[in-house]
């Protein structure tokens, strides 16, 4: 059904103006200061956006939905996670495909894509994690890029014995990524250093969730960023440091940027809004707040916000990784090393950034749109189809009420996880209407659309 959004304040990464938007056949076809509804097809639905912002659909460049990890499986499926994303204003998800070390990459791609294809309510694509790099993997990864349009890789410099890639393979993979024009996203820590620190702390009887951060302190993350940047410098590959949590790691990335390394930096909503004291909560409650890299000492947050403001940090994702407190996180009751890592926030991201970033003047609205949508579209080959409000762009639009006050809870969340890390917080701002390719899929925090509407977004390599 054609859609007219009237009287809204349109905010993109670069612009801020009042206009009407007309959408037909999945795309934006007209943007004018005033569009007369009586001149449009009679079945046009009109939305009055007076007093509201109109944003391009937000993109989350870092989520985990199907995730076999640390002896468990993340609890969301593609329906629950994508509904949570959607009602929070996110219309495109980039999920990490994380196969096991013995799995074939092509089988993993089909496994993830089949699940998403059936259930996702938003458009989606993947970063393909490389956890093995033999001849078969090399051949299949090339196919995944060239035939299936997955134009980004993921590597883990963490999780020894599970997802970690060794240095020899890292060098060869980045060499291949450069040839293919693929950007490589990376979890930057140091698997061996963490393994040694974990053994030491456990042997000392330091077993609670509060010891997770000391087992992988900021120097480990900074070393991971420097390490990756060195390999990118040697190979010419383009790299993207995911979920950067602290000043030391951002400084390592900036040092590489200044040397001419093509490195981009991502922050995630949990590190911007939560700090290490949450993981120190007594009675094992801290386990809800165990993720990697860990929540840090609060002063690191200023660096992340300032990095976004200055452009040193490009994007804000979530690293949504949903594990229940009961039955999953509590596998680590006797040893923090067994707590499945992850803090879900795919539904809350935009309202957290609006409340704690924009309303406190840490970043402006244009930067919010850039970091939560446009930059990810540009870096990952989706722009201007996604991340823009322009003629011909997909009609993924968020009509946003900046004054709506609400409180996240387990009940308000579409994620299936049994806790909400932001339970009881007062947030200001909420998506009133969210469209995916011109169809209204969510209203006022409720899903009203079609399960399975989401399409796989095929992308072309651009990072040569
Ligand atoms: O704690 C996290 N981040 N869990 C998900 C896996 C990852 O490292 O991204
Ligand atoms: Zn990670
Ligand atoms: Zn992650």
Short mmCIF file of C-alpha atoms and ligand atoms in Angstrom, two decimals:
data_model
loop_
_atom_site.label_atom_id
_atom_site.label_comp_id
_atom_site.label_asym_id
_atom_site.label_seq_id
_atom_site.Cartn_x
_atom_site.Cartn_y
_atom_site.Cartn_z
CA UNK A 1 0.00 0.00 0.00
CA UNK A 2 1.42 3.47 -0.88
CA UNK A 3 2.44 5.48 2.16
CA UNK A 4 2.62 9.21 2.79
CA UNK A 5 4.49 10.47 5.85
CA UNK A 6 3.46 14.08 6.43
CA UNK A 7 4.88 16.94 8.51
CA UNK A 8 7.89 15.10 9.91
CA UNK A 9 11.32 16.49 10.75
CA UNK A 10 13.62 14.46 8.52
CA UNK A 11 16.99 13.71 10.06
CA UNK A 12 19.73 11.96 8.14
CA UNK A 13 23.48 11.72 8.73
CA UNK A 14 23.92 15.12 7.11
CA UNK A 15 20.54 16.91 6.94
CA UNK A 16 17.77 18.17 9.19
CA UNK A 17 14.64 19.60 7.51
CA UNK A 18 10.86 19.41 7.39
CA UNK A 19 9.24 17.63 4.43
CA UNK A 20 6.72 14.99 3.36
CA UNK A 21 7.82 11.58 2.07
CA UNK A 22 5.86 9.41 -0.37
CA UNK A 23 6.70 5.71 -0.72
CA UNK A 24 5.43 3.30 -3.34
CA UNK A 25 6.49 -0.21 -4.38
CA UNK A 26 9.00 -0.56 -1.56
CA UNK A 27 11.01 2.60 -2.24
CA UNK A 28 10.92 6.34 -1.57
CA UNK A 29 9.55 8.01 -4.69
CA UNK A 30 8.95 11.62 -3.63
CA UNK A 31 10.31 14.05 -1.01
CA UNK A 32 8.75 17.52 -1.12
CA UNK A 33 8.04 20.30 1.33
CA UNK A 34 4.33 19.55 1.00
CA UNK A 35 2.71 16.64 -0.83
CA UNK A 36 -1.04 16.86 -1.41
CA UNK A 37 -2.60 13.54 -0.36
CA UNK A 38 -5.58 14.10 -2.68
CA UNK A 39 -3.24 13.81 -5.68
CA UNK A 40 -1.94 10.40 -4.62
CA UNK A 41 -3.44 6.92 -5.22
CA UNK A 42 -6.68 6.58 -3.25
CA UNK A 43 -5.37 3.67 -1.18
CA UNK A 44 -2.45 5.71 0.18
CA UNK A 45 -2.06 5.45 3.94
CA UNK A 46 -1.23 8.79 5.53
CA UNK A 47 0.84 9.04 8.71
CA UNK A 48 0.96 12.36 10.51
CA UNK A 49 4.51 12.80 11.83
CA UNK A 50 3.95 16.27 13.34
CA UNK A 51 6.29 16.77 16.30
CA UNK A 52 8.23 13.64 15.35
CA UNK A 53 11.53 12.83 13.69
CA UNK A 54 11.77 10.72 10.55
CA UNK A 55 14.99 8.70 10.44
CA UNK A 56 16.31 6.26 7.83
CA UNK A 57 15.83 2.73 9.14
CA UNK A 58 18.58 1.90 11.60
CA UNK A 59 21.16 -0.77 10.89
CA UNK A 60 22.69 -2.95 13.58
CA UNK A 61 26.07 -4.05 12.20
CA UNK A 62 26.77 -6.57 14.96
CA UNK A 63 24.23 -9.09 16.25
CA UNK A 64 24.23 -12.75 17.19
CA UNK A 65 20.97 -14.64 16.79
CA UNK A 66 21.81 -18.25 15.96
CA UNK A 67 24.89 -18.72 18.13
CA UNK A 68 26.21 -22.05 19.35
CA UNK A 69 28.76 -20.77 21.88
CA UNK A 70 30.40 -21.71 25.19
CA UNK A 71 28.47 -24.95 25.54
CA UNK A 72 25.07 -23.41 24.85
CA UNK A 73 22.91 -21.84 22.16
CA UNK A 74 21.76 -18.23 22.21
CA UNK A 75 18.10 -18.18 23.16
CA UNK A 76 16.57 -16.01 20.42
CA UNK A 77 15.50 -17.21 17.01
CA UNK A 78 15.29 -15.00 13.94
CA UNK A 79 11.67 -14.11 14.64
CA UNK A 80 12.15 -12.96 18.24
CA UNK A 81 15.43 -11.14 17.64
CA UNK A 82 14.29 -9.40 14.47
CA UNK A 83 10.98 -8.34 16.07
CA UNK A 84 12.95 -6.89 18.97
CA UNK A 85 15.20 -5.04 16.53
CA UNK A 86 12.27 -3.81 14.47
CA UNK A 87 10.14 -2.34 17.25
CA UNK A 88 13.28 -0.55 18.43
CA UNK A 89 13.71 1.07 15.00
CA UNK A 90 16.25 -1.26 13.43
CA UNK A 91 15.28 -2.35 9.92
CA UNK A 92 18.50 -4.10 8.84
CA UNK A 93 20.50 -6.64 10.83
CA UNK A 94 24.03 -7.81 10.14
CA UNK A 95 24.44 -11.11 11.95
CA UNK A 96 27.68 -12.96 12.60
CA UNK A 97 27.74 -16.47 11.12
CA UNK A 98 29.87 -18.31 13.69
CA UNK A 99 30.48 -21.93 12.63
CA UNK A 100 32.50 -24.43 14.66
CA UNK A 101 36.12 -25.12 13.67
CA UNK A 102 35.15 -28.39 11.92
CA UNK A 103 32.17 -26.96 10.01
CA UNK A 104 32.31 -26.15 6.32
CA UNK A 105 31.78 -22.41 5.69
CA UNK A 106 29.28 -22.96 2.87
CA UNK A 107 27.13 -25.28 5.00
CA UNK A 108 27.20 -22.68 7.77
CA UNK A 109 26.11 -19.93 5.38
CA UNK A 110 23.15 -22.03 4.19
CA UNK A 111 22.24 -23.00 7.77
CA UNK A 112 22.12 -19.39 8.96
CA UNK A 113 20.47 -18.05 5.82
CA UNK A 114 17.70 -20.69 5.82
CA UNK A 115 16.73 -19.74 9.36
CA UNK A 116 16.78 -16.00 8.71
CA UNK A 117 14.97 -16.30 5.39
CA UNK A 118 11.98 -18.02 7.01
CA UNK A 119 11.59 -15.83 10.07
CA UNK A 120 13.25 -12.43 9.85
CA UNK A 121 10.89 -9.45 9.91
CA UNK A 122 13.67 -7.07 8.80
CA UNK A 123 16.19 -7.22 5.97
CA UNK A 124 19.46 -8.85 6.85
CA UNK A 125 22.94 -9.84 5.79
CA UNK A 126 25.88 -11.54 7.47
CA UNK A 127 29.52 -11.19 8.41
CA UNK A 128 31.09 -14.59 7.69
CA UNK A 129 33.29 -15.71 10.59
CA UNK A 130 36.44 -17.52 9.54
CA UNK A 131 37.43 -20.06 12.15
CA UNK A 132 39.39 -22.37 9.81
CA UNK A 133 41.44 -21.44 6.79
CA UNK A 134 42.40 -24.51 4.80
CA UNK A 135 42.04 -24.99 1.02
CA UNK A 136 38.36 -25.95 1.28
CA UNK A 137 37.57 -22.91 3.41
CA UNK A 138 39.47 -20.64 1.03
CA UNK A 139 37.43 -21.95 -1.93
CA UNK A 140 34.09 -21.80 -0.14
CA UNK A 141 34.70 -18.34 1.32
CA UNK A 142 35.39 -17.03 -2.19
CA UNK A 143 32.08 -18.56 -3.30
CA UNK A 144 30.25 -17.05 -0.33
CA UNK A 145 31.55 -13.61 -1.32
CA UNK A 146 31.13 -13.81 -5.08
CA UNK A 147 28.00 -15.95 -5.42
CA UNK A 148 26.06 -15.19 -2.24
CA UNK A 149 26.92 -11.51 -1.78
CA UNK A 150 28.42 -11.73 1.70
CA UNK A 151 31.07 -9.02 1.44
CA UNK A 152 32.54 -9.06 4.95
CA UNK A 153 34.45 -11.53 7.11
CA UNK A 154 34.75 -11.83 10.89
CA UNK A 155 37.74 -13.06 12.85
CA UNK A 156 38.12 -13.68 16.56
CA UNK A 157 41.40 -12.92 18.35
CA UNK A 158 39.81 -14.49 21.42
CA UNK A 159 38.01 -17.67 22.57
CA UNK A 160 40.97 -20.06 22.48
CA UNK A 161 40.10 -23.52 21.18
CA UNK A 162 36.73 -22.36 19.84
CA UNK A 163 36.50 -19.40 17.45
CA UNK A 164 40.09 -18.10 17.62
CA UNK A 165 42.10 -17.86 14.37
CA UNK A 166 45.90 -18.29 14.54
CA UNK A 167 48.30 -15.65 13.22
CA UNK A 168 49.41 -17.59 10.15
CA UNK A 169 45.83 -18.04 9.04
CA UNK A 170 45.04 -14.41 9.91
CA UNK A 171 47.79 -13.21 7.58
CA UNK A 172 46.59 -15.47 4.74
CA UNK A 173 42.95 -14.56 5.26
CA UNK A 174 43.64 -10.82 5.21
CA UNK A 175 45.71 -11.28 2.05
CA UNK A 176 42.75 -13.01 0.42
CA UNK A 177 40.28 -10.43 1.80
CA UNK A 178 42.32 -7.66 0.18
CA UNK A 179 42.20 -9.47 -3.18
CA UNK A 180 38.45 -10.02 -2.90
CA UNK A 181 37.77 -6.45 -1.73
CA UNK A 182 36.20 -7.72 1.47
CA UNK A 183 36.37 -5.86 4.79
CA UNK A 184 37.32 -8.03 7.78
CA UNK A 185 35.60 -7.32 11.07
CA UNK A 186 37.46 -8.48 14.17
CA UNK A 187 36.99 -9.21 17.84
CA UNK A 188 40.27 -7.80 19.16
CA UNK A 189 41.70 -9.36 22.29
CA UNK A 190 44.41 -12.02 22.81
CA UNK A 191 43.18 -15.58 23.23
CA UNK A 192 46.37 -16.94 24.86
CA UNK A 193 46.77 -14.06 27.30
CA UNK A 194 43.13 -14.43 28.40
CA UNK A 195 43.49 -18.19 28.76
CA UNK A 196 46.53 -17.74 31.02
CA UNK A 197 44.86 -15.02 33.10
CA UNK A 198 41.69 -17.09 33.52
CA UNK A 199 43.66 -20.11 34.78
CA UNK A 200 45.59 -17.94 37.22
CA UNK A 201 42.49 -16.27 38.67
CA UNK A 202 40.52 -19.51 38.99
CA UNK A 203 43.51 -21.17 40.72
CA UNK A 204 43.47 -18.28 43.20
CA UNK A 205 39.80 -18.99 43.96
CA UNK A 206 38.61 -15.87 42.10
CA UNK A 207 35.61 -17.46 40.45
CA UNK A 208 32.77 -14.86 40.44
CA UNK A 209 31.59 -12.74 37.49
CA UNK A 210 33.46 -9.72 38.92
CA UNK A 211 36.71 -11.47 37.88
CA UNK A 212 35.74 -11.55 34.19
CA UNK A 213 37.03 -8.01 33.56
CA UNK A 214 40.37 -8.52 35.37
CA UNK A 215 40.92 -11.66 33.27
CA UNK A 216 40.90 -9.57 30.06
CA UNK A 217 41.92 -6.02 31.06
CA UNK A 218 42.13 -3.03 28.72
CA UNK A 219 45.76 -3.75 27.76
CA UNK A 220 44.67 -7.10 26.28
CA UNK A 221 42.09 -5.41 24.07
CA UNK A 222 44.52 -2.66 23.04
CA UNK A 223 47.08 -5.30 22.11
CA UNK A 224 44.43 -7.06 20.03
CA UNK A 225 43.67 -3.89 18.07
CA UNK A 226 47.39 -3.18 17.50
CA UNK A 227 47.95 -6.81 16.50
CA UNK A 228 45.17 -6.77 13.93
CA UNK A 229 46.29 -3.38 12.63
CA UNK A 230 49.83 -4.68 12.12
CA UNK A 231 48.51 -7.52 9.98
CA UNK A 232 46.35 -5.08 8.02
CA UNK A 233 49.36 -2.83 7.48
CA UNK A 234 51.32 -5.78 6.10
CA UNK A 235 48.56 -7.03 3.81
CA UNK A 236 46.77 -3.79 2.87
CA UNK A 237 43.47 -5.32 4.04
CA UNK A 238 40.60 -3.16 5.32
CA UNK A 239 39.62 -3.94 8.91
CA UNK A 240 36.87 -3.05 11.37
CA UNK A 241 37.36 -3.46 15.13
CA UNK A 242 34.05 -4.55 16.65
CA UNK A 243 32.74 -3.73 20.14
CA UNK A 244 35.64 -1.45 21.15
CA UNK A 245 35.22 -0.87 24.86
CA UNK A 246 37.99 1.34 26.20
CA UNK A 247 40.33 4.30 25.77
CA UNK A 248 43.43 2.14 25.29
CA UNK A 249 41.84 0.23 22.40
CA UNK A 250 40.54 3.39 20.72
CA UNK A 251 44.01 4.93 21.02
CA UNK A 252 45.53 1.84 19.39
CA UNK A 253 43.06 2.20 16.50
CA UNK A 254 43.80 5.92 16.13
CA UNK A 255 47.54 5.20 16.08
CA UNK A 256 46.90 2.77 13.21
CA UNK A 257 44.63 5.26 11.41
CA UNK A 258 47.45 7.83 11.62
CA UNK A 259 49.85 5.33 10.03
CA UNK A 260 47.43 5.02 7.12
CA UNK A 261 45.91 1.66 8.07
CA UNK A 262 42.35 1.30 6.78
CA UNK A 263 40.76 0.56 10.15
CA UNK A 264 37.26 1.50 11.28
CA UNK A 265 35.96 1.28 14.82
CA UNK A 266 32.62 0.13 16.25
CA UNK A 267 31.20 0.91 19.70
CA UNK A 268 28.26 -1.03 21.12
CA UNK A 269 25.34 0.10 23.26
CA UNK A 270 26.29 -1.93 26.39
CA UNK A 271 29.78 -0.37 26.65
CA UNK A 272 28.33 3.12 26.12
CA UNK A 273 25.76 2.80 28.88
CA UNK A 274 26.82 0.11 31.37
CA UNK A 275 30.07 -0.10 33.34
CA UNK A 276 32.02 -2.71 35.30
CA UNK A 277 30.02 -2.17 38.49
CA UNK A 278 27.11 -4.05 36.87
CA UNK A 279 29.26 -7.19 36.52
CA UNK A 280 30.23 -6.75 40.19
CA UNK A 281 26.61 -7.04 41.41
CA UNK A 282 26.37 -9.55 44.28
CA UNK A 283 24.68 -12.98 44.36
CA UNK A 284 25.85 -13.84 40.84
CA UNK A 285 23.56 -11.15 39.33
CA UNK A 286 26.74 -9.77 37.75
CA UNK A 287 26.63 -12.73 35.34
CA UNK A 288 23.86 -10.95 33.44
CA UNK A 289 26.46 -8.32 32.57
CA UNK A 290 29.29 -10.60 31.45
CA UNK A 291 30.29 -9.93 27.86
CA UNK A 292 33.59 -9.69 26.01
CA UNK A 293 35.36 -7.33 25.88
CA UNK A 294 34.03 -6.74 29.40
CA UNK A 295 32.16 -3.76 30.76
CA UNK A 296 34.86 -1.29 31.78
CA UNK A 297 35.57 1.39 34.35
CA UNK A 298 33.12 4.24 33.67
CA UNK A 299 35.66 6.84 32.48
CA UNK A 300 36.14 4.82 29.27
CA UNK A 301 32.62 5.80 28.17
CA UNK A 302 33.67 9.43 27.63
CA UNK A 303 36.27 8.25 25.10
CA UNK A 304 33.65 6.22 23.24
CA UNK A 305 31.19 9.14 23.03
CA UNK A 306 33.96 11.57 22.07
CA UNK A 307 35.23 9.10 19.48
CA UNK A 308 31.76 9.01 17.93
CA UNK A 309 31.52 12.80 17.99
CA UNK A 310 34.91 13.24 16.33
CA UNK A 311 34.39 10.45 13.79
CA UNK A 312 37.25 8.29 15.09
CA UNK A 313 34.54 5.73 15.91
CA UNK A 314 32.20 5.11 12.97
CA UNK A 315 29.33 2.95 14.15
CA UNK A 316 27.19 1.89 17.09
CA UNK A 317 25.98 -1.72 17.15
CA UNK A 318 24.74 -3.88 19.96
CA UNK A 319 26.59 -7.23 19.94
CA UNK A 320 23.15 -8.60 20.90
CA UNK A 321 24.00 -12.05 22.33
CA UNK A 322 21.04 -13.39 24.33
CA UNK A 323 21.66 -16.09 26.96
CA UNK A 324 19.16 -16.72 29.75
CA UNK A 325 20.23 -16.06 33.33
CA UNK A 326 18.53 -19.27 34.47
CA UNK A 327 19.93 -22.36 32.83
CA UNK A 328 22.62 -20.64 30.76
CA UNK A 329 24.49 -17.85 32.56
CA UNK A 330 24.30 -19.95 35.73
CA UNK A 331 26.44 -22.65 34.09
CA UNK A 332 29.22 -20.38 35.35
CA UNK A 333 28.17 -20.37 39.04
CA UNK A 334 31.45 -21.98 40.05
CA UNK A 335 33.71 -20.36 37.45
CA UNK A 336 33.18 -17.10 35.56
CA UNK A 337 34.95 -18.68 32.58
CA UNK A 338 31.83 -20.79 31.97
CA UNK A 339 29.32 -17.91 31.89
CA UNK A 340 28.12 -17.58 28.28
CA UNK A 341 29.28 -14.12 27.16
CA UNK A 342 26.73 -11.60 25.95
CA UNK A 343 24.32 -8.78 26.83
CA UNK A 344 21.18 -8.42 24.69
CA UNK A 345 20.22 -4.88 23.62
CA UNK A 346 18.93 -5.02 20.05
CA UNK A 347 15.52 -3.57 21.03
CA UNK A 348 16.87 -0.85 23.32
CA UNK A 349 19.86 0.43 21.27
CA UNK A 350 18.29 3.46 19.61
CA UNK A 351 16.44 4.69 22.69
CA UNK A 352 19.59 4.25 24.82
CA UNK A 353 21.64 6.28 22.35
CA UNK A 354 18.93 8.95 22.11
CA UNK A 355 18.53 9.17 25.89
CA UNK A 356 22.18 8.97 26.99
CA UNK A 357 23.91 10.33 23.89
CA UNK A 358 21.68 12.94 22.22
CA UNK A 359 19.68 14.25 25.18
CA UNK A 360 22.87 14.71 27.22
CA UNK A 361 24.58 16.49 24.29
CA UNK A 362 27.33 13.91 23.90
CA UNK A 363 26.44 13.49 20.23
CA UNK A 364 23.94 15.27 17.98
CA UNK A 365 21.07 13.73 16.03
CA UNK A 366 23.02 13.63 12.75
CA UNK A 367 25.81 11.70 14.45
CA UNK A 368 23.27 9.31 15.95
CA UNK A 369 21.90 8.57 12.46
CA UNK A 370 25.37 8.30 10.99
CA UNK A 371 26.61 5.90 13.68
CA UNK A 372 23.43 3.82 13.96
CA UNK A 373 22.62 3.61 10.25
CA UNK A 374 24.45 5.43 7.45
CA UNK A 375 28.07 4.54 8.24
CA UNK A 376 27.26 0.85 8.50
CA UNK A 377 25.45 1.04 5.15
CA UNK A 378 28.47 2.73 3.57
CA UNK A 379 31.09 0.44 5.09
CA UNK A 380 29.23 -2.78 4.37
CA UNK A 381 28.03 -2.14 0.82
CA UNK A 382 24.38 -1.28 1.50
CA UNK A 383 24.38 2.44 0.72
CA UNK A 384 22.32 4.27 -0.59
CA UNK A 385 19.71 1.52 -0.72
CA UNK A 386 19.90 1.51 3.09
CA UNK A 387 20.99 4.26 5.48
CA UNK A 388 19.55 7.12 3.42
CA UNK A 389 16.34 9.06 2.91
CA UNK A 390 16.54 9.77 -0.80
CA UNK A 391 14.61 9.01 -3.97
CA UNK A 392 15.07 5.35 -4.90
CA UNK A 393 16.24 4.26 -1.43
CA UNK A 394 14.36 1.42 0.24
CA UNK A 395 11.43 2.85 2.19
CA UNK A 396 12.84 1.76 5.56
CA UNK A 397 11.71 4.64 7.76
CA UNK A 398 11.41 5.29 11.47
CA UNK A 399 8.89 7.86 12.66
CA UNK A 400 10.30 8.62 16.10
CA UNK A 401 8.62 10.30 19.05
CA UNK A 402 11.47 12.06 20.90
CA UNK A 403 9.32 12.75 23.97
CA UNK A 404 7.87 9.29 24.65
CA UNK A 405 9.04 8.08 28.04
CA UNK A 406 9.19 4.34 28.64
CA UNK A 407 10.82 1.71 30.79
CA UNK A 408 12.35 -1.46 29.35
CA UNK A 409 11.52 -4.76 31.01
CA UNK A 410 11.43 -8.46 30.21
CA UNK A 411 7.74 -8.03 29.37
CA UNK A 412 8.29 -5.14 26.96
CA UNK A 413 10.96 -7.06 25.07
CA UNK A 414 10.45 -9.28 22.04
CA UNK A 415 13.76 -11.01 22.77
CA UNK A 416 13.19 -14.35 24.48
CA UNK A 417 15.91 -13.81 27.04
CA UNK A 418 14.73 -14.08 30.68
CA UNK A 419 16.23 -10.78 31.90
CA UNK A 420 16.58 -7.23 30.64
CA UNK A 421 19.94 -5.56 31.30
CA UNK A 422 18.19 -2.16 31.34
CA UNK A 423 15.22 -3.20 33.47
CA UNK A 424 13.53 -0.20 35.08
CA UNK A 425 15.66 2.43 33.34
CA UNK A 426 13.84 5.57 32.21
CA UNK A 427 14.30 6.04 28.48
CA UNK A 428 13.13 9.04 26.48
CA UNK A 429 12.23 8.53 22.83
CA UNK A 430 10.60 5.61 21.03
CA UNK A 431 9.79 4.53 17.48
CA UNK A 432 6.12 5.27 16.68
CA UNK A 433 6.03 3.73 13.22
CA UNK A 434 8.65 1.54 11.55
CA UNK A 435 8.48 0.55 7.89
CA UNK A 436 10.42 -2.11 6.02
CA UNK A 437 10.48 -1.49 2.27
CA UNK A 438 7.32 0.59 2.50
CA UNK A 439 5.28 -1.74 4.68
CA UNK A 440 4.41 -0.74 8.24
CA UNK A 441 5.90 -3.49 10.41
CA UNK A 442 5.74 -1.89 13.89
CA UNK A 443 3.70 0.71 15.77
CA UNK A 444 4.37 2.07 19.25
CA UNK A 445 6.55 -0.81 20.39
CA UNK A 446 4.30 -3.52 18.92
CA UNK A 447 4.93 -5.77 15.93
CA UNK A 448 2.10 -5.40 13.38
CA UNK A 449 3.73 -6.81 10.25
CA UNK A 450 4.56 -10.02 8.43
CA UNK A 451 6.94 -12.69 9.70
CA UNK A 452 9.46 -13.59 6.99
CA UNK A 453 9.24 -10.23 5.20
CA UNK A 454 13.00 -9.74 5.63
CA UNK A 455 15.19 -10.37 2.59
CA UNK A 456 18.84 -11.30 2.32
CA UNK A 457 20.74 -8.24 1.10
CA UNK A 458 23.36 -9.27 -1.40
CA UNK A 459 26.38 -6.99 -1.30
CA UNK A 460 29.28 -6.28 -3.60
CA UNK A 461 32.86 -6.00 -2.32
CA UNK A 462 34.07 -2.39 -2.18
CA UNK A 463 37.20 -2.63 -0.02
CA UNK A 464 39.96 -3.05 -2.60
O1 LIG B 1 30.26 -11.26 24.89
C1 LIG B 1 30.08 -11.31 23.68
N1 LIG B 1 30.52 -10.32 22.98
N2 LIG B 1 29.43 -12.37 23.15
C2 LIG B 1 29.20 -12.66 21.81
C3 LIG B 1 30.41 -13.14 21.09
C4 LIG B 1 31.31 -12.00 20.73
O2 LIG B 1 32.45 -11.97 21.19
O3 LIG B 1 30.93 -11.11 20.00
ZN1 LIG B 2 33.20 -10.44 20.05
ZN1 LIG B 3 29.72 -10.25 18.86
#
